[in-house]
C-alpha positions as a printed NumPy array, in Angstrom:
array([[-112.99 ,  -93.546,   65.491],
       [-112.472,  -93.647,   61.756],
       [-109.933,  -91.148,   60.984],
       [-111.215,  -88.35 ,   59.122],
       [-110.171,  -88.381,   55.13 ],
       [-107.752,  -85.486,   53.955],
       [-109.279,  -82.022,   52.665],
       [-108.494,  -82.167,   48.636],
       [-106.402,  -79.642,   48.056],
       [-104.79 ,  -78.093,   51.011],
       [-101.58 ,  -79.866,   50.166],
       [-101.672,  -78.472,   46.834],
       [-102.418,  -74.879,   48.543],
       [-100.344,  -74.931,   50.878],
       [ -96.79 ,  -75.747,   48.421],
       [ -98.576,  -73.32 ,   46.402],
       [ -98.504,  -70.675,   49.557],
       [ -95.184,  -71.546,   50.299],
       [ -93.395,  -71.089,   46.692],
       [ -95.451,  -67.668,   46.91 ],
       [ -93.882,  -66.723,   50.171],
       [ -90.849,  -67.536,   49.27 ],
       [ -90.504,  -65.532,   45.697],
       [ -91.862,  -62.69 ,   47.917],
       [ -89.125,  -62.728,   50.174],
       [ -86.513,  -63.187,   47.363],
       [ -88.23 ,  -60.239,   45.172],
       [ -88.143,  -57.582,   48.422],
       [ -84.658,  -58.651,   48.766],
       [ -83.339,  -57.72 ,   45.256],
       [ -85.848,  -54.26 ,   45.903],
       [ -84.2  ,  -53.242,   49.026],
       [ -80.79 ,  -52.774,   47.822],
       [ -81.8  ,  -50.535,   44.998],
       [ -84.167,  -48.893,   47.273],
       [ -81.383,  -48.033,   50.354],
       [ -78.921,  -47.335,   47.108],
       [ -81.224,  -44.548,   46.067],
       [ -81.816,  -43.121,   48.948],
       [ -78.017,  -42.758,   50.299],
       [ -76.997,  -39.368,   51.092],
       [ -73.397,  -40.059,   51.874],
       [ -72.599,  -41.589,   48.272],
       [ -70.213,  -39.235,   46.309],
       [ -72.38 ,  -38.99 ,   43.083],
       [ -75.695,  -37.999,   45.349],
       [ -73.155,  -35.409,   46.948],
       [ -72.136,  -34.319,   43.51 ],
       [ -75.802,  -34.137,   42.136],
       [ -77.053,  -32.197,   45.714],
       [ -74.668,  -29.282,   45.6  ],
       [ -74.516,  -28.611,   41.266],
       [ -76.594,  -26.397,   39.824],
       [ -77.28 ,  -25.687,   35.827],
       [ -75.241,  -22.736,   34.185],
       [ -75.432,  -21.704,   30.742],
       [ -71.851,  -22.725,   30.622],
       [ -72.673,  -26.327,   31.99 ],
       [ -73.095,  -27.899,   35.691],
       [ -71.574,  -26.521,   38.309],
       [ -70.514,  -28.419,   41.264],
       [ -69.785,  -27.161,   45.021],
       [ -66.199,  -28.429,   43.749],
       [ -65.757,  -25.473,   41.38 ],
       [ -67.712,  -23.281,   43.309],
       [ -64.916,  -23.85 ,   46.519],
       [ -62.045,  -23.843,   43.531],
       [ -63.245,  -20.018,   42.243],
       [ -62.805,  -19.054,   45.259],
       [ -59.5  ,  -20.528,   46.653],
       [ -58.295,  -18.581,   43.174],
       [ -59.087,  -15.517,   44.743],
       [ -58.159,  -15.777,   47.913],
       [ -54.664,  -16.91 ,   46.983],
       [ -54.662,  -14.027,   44.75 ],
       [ -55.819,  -11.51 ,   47.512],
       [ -52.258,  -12.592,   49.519],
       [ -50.104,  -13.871,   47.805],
       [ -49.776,  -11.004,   45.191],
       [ -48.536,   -8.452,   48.157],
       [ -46.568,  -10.943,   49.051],
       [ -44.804,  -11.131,   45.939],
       [ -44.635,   -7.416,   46.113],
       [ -43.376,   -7.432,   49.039],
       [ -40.532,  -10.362,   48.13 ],
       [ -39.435,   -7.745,   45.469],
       [ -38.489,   -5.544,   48.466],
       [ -37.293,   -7.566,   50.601],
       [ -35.638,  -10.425,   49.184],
       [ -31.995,  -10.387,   49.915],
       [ -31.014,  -12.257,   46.712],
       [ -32.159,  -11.842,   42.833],
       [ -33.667,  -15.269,   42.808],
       [ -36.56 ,  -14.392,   45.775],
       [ -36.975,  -11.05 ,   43.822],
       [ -37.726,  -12.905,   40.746],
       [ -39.87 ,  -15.359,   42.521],
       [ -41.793,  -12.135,   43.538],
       [ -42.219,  -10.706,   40.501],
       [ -43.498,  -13.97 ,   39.15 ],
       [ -46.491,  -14.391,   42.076],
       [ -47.229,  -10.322,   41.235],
       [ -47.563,  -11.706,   37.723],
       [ -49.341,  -14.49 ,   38.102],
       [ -51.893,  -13.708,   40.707],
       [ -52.727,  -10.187,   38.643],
       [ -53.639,  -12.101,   35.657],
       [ -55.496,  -15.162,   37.45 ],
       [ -57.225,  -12.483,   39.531],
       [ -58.616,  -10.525,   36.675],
       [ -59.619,  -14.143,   35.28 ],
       [ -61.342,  -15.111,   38.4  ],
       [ -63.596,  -12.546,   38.548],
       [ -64.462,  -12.316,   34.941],
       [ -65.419,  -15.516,   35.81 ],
       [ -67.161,  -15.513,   38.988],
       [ -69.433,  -13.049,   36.911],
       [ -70.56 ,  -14.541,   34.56 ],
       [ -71.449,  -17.558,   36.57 ],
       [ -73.072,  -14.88 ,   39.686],
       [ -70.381,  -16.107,   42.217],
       [ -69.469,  -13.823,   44.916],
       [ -66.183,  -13.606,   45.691],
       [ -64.004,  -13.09 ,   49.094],
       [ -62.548,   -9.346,   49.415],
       [ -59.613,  -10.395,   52.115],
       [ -57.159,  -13.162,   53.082],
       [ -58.543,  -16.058,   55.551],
       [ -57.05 ,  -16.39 ,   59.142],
       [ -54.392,  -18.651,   57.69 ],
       [ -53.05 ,  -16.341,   54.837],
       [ -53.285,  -13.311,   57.072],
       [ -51.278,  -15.204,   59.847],
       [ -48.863,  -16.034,   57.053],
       [ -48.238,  -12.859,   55.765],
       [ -47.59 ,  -11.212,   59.533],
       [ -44.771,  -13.957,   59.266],
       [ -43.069,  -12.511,   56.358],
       [ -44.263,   -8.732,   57.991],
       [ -41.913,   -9.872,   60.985],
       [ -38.964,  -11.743,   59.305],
       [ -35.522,   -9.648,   57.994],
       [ -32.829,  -10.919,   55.87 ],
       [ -31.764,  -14.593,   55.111],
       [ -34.931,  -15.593,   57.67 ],
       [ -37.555,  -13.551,   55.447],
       [ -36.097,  -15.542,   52.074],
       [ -36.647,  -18.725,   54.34 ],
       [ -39.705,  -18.052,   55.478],
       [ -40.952,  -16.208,   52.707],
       [ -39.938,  -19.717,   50.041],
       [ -41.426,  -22.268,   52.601],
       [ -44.483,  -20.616,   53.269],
       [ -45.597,  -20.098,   49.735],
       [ -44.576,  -23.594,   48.307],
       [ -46.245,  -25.145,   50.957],
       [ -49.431,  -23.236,   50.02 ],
       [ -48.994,  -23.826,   46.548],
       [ -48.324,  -27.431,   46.901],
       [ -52.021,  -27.471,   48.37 ],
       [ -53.657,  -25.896,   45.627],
       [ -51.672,  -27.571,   43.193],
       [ -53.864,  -31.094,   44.059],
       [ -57.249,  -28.945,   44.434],
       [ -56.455,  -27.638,   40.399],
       [ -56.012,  -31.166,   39.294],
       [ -58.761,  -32.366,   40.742],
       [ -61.179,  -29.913,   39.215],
       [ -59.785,  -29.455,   36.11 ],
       [ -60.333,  -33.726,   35.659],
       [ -64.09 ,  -33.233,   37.291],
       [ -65.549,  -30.538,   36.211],
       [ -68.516,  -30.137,   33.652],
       [ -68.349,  -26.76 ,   33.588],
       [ -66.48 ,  -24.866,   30.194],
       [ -65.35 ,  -21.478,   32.626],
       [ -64.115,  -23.735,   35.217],
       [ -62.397,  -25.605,   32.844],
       [ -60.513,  -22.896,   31.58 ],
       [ -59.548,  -21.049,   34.781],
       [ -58.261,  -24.461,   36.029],
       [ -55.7  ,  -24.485,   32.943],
       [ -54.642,  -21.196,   33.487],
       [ -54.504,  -21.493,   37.449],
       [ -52.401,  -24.961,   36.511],
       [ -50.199,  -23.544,   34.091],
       [ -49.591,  -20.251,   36.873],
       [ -49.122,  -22.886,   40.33 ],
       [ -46.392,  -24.811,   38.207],
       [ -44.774,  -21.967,   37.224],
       [ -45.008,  -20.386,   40.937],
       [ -43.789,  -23.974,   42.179],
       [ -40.616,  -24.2  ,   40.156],
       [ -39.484,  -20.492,   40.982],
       [ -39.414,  -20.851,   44.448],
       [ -37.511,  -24.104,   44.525],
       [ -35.19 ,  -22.51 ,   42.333],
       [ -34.355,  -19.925,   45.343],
       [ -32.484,  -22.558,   46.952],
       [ -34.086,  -21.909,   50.245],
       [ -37.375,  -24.878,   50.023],
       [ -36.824,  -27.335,   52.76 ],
       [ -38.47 ,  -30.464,   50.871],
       [ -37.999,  -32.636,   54.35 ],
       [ -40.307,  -30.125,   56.186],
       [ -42.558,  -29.848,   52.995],
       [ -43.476,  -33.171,   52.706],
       [ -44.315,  -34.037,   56.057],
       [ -46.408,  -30.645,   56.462],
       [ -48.297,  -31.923,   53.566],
       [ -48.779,  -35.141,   54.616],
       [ -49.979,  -34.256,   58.071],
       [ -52.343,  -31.998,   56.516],
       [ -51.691,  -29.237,   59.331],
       [ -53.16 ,  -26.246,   57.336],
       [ -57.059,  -25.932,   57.382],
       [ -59.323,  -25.616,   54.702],
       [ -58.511,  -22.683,   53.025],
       [ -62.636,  -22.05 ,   52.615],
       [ -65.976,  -23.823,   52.789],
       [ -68.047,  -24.236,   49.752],
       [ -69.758,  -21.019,   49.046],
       [ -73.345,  -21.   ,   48.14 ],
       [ -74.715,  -21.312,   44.534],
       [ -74.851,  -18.661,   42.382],
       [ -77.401,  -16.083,   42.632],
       [ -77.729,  -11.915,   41.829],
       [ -74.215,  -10.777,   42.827],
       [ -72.477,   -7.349,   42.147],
       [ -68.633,   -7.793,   41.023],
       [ -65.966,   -7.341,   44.056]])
């Protein structure tokens, strides 16, 4: 048999179907990057972006939202606990160091919750587990003990916060927040270098209690703001 001539054309058709396929291939692959980037959930920004909502002040992120909180509830134990340091504190330098939380947490409280106003943040009324278990502590220590316990406890605390302020005060978008994380900065620092100077801050234990990271949360992120009444 005479073999049959070629069909003009399919050669040309079928490179043509080829180079087709494979620009195809190569344009979904460039697509399905962006696509899966856009539709991460676990990406910090998308975090970010899901939990901020608009103020008239500027965004505001769960970030602030969970900072305007941990204001108050340091405030809402660690001011009796100054008071209480004024009592008890066998030697003038833990008195001072609670006169200077009474001062401090009286004028960061009454900024919190101007703030937490005017953004329609509700606010905590008591100490978390943690904080109240801390201040049955300092309930239960006497003498030399109660300056120990009373220094350790609340550096530790504020040495927690103290990261929590920095990193809202570089973050945030929002002018109120921004402010109260000046003043809350300025107030830690000041709390921070009073109790070391008591003498009594045990810097071996400190570090490695921050760096295991023992304490919980203080709070989770509270939900955006809506119509609240002022605590």
């Amino acid at each position: 048999m005479r073999p049959r001539p070629p069909v003009k054309g399919r050669g040309i058709f079928s490179g043509t179907g080829v180079i087709i396929a494979g620009l195809t291939a190569t344009l979904v692959a460039l697509l399905i990057p962006m696509w899966s980037y856009a539709d991460r959930s676990g990406t910090g920004l998308s975090v970010l972006n899901a939990g901020t909502v608009a103020t008239p002040y500027g965004p505001l992120s769960a970030l602030d939202r969970d900072f305007v909180t941990k204001v108050r509830l340091a405030g809402l134990w660690e001011l009796p606990a100054g008071q209480q340091a004024q009592q008890k504190g066998t030697t003038q330098a833990v008195r001072t160091a609670g006169q200077h939380l009474v001062e401090g947490h009286t004028f960061l409280d009454a900024r919190v919750r101007d703030v937490a106003s005017k953004l329609g943040l509700a606010l905590p009324n008591e100490p978390n587990d943690q904080q109240k278990q801390w201040l049955a502590t300092l309930d239960q220590a006497q003498g030399v003990e109660y300056d120990r316990q009373f220094a350790n406890i609340l550096r530790l605390a504020h040495g927690r916060v103290f990261s929590v302020v920095a990193e809202v005060r570089a973050s945030t978008q929002n002018s109120l927040v921004r402010a109260l994380a000046d003043d809350a900065n300025t107030t830690v620092l000041d709390h921070i270098k009073i109790l070391e100077a008591t003498g009594y801050v045990d810097f071996g234990a400190l570090a490695r209690d921050l760096a295991a990271g023992s304490t919980p949360p203080i709070t989770n992120s509270p939900a955006p703001p809506g119509p609240t009444t002022d605590p």
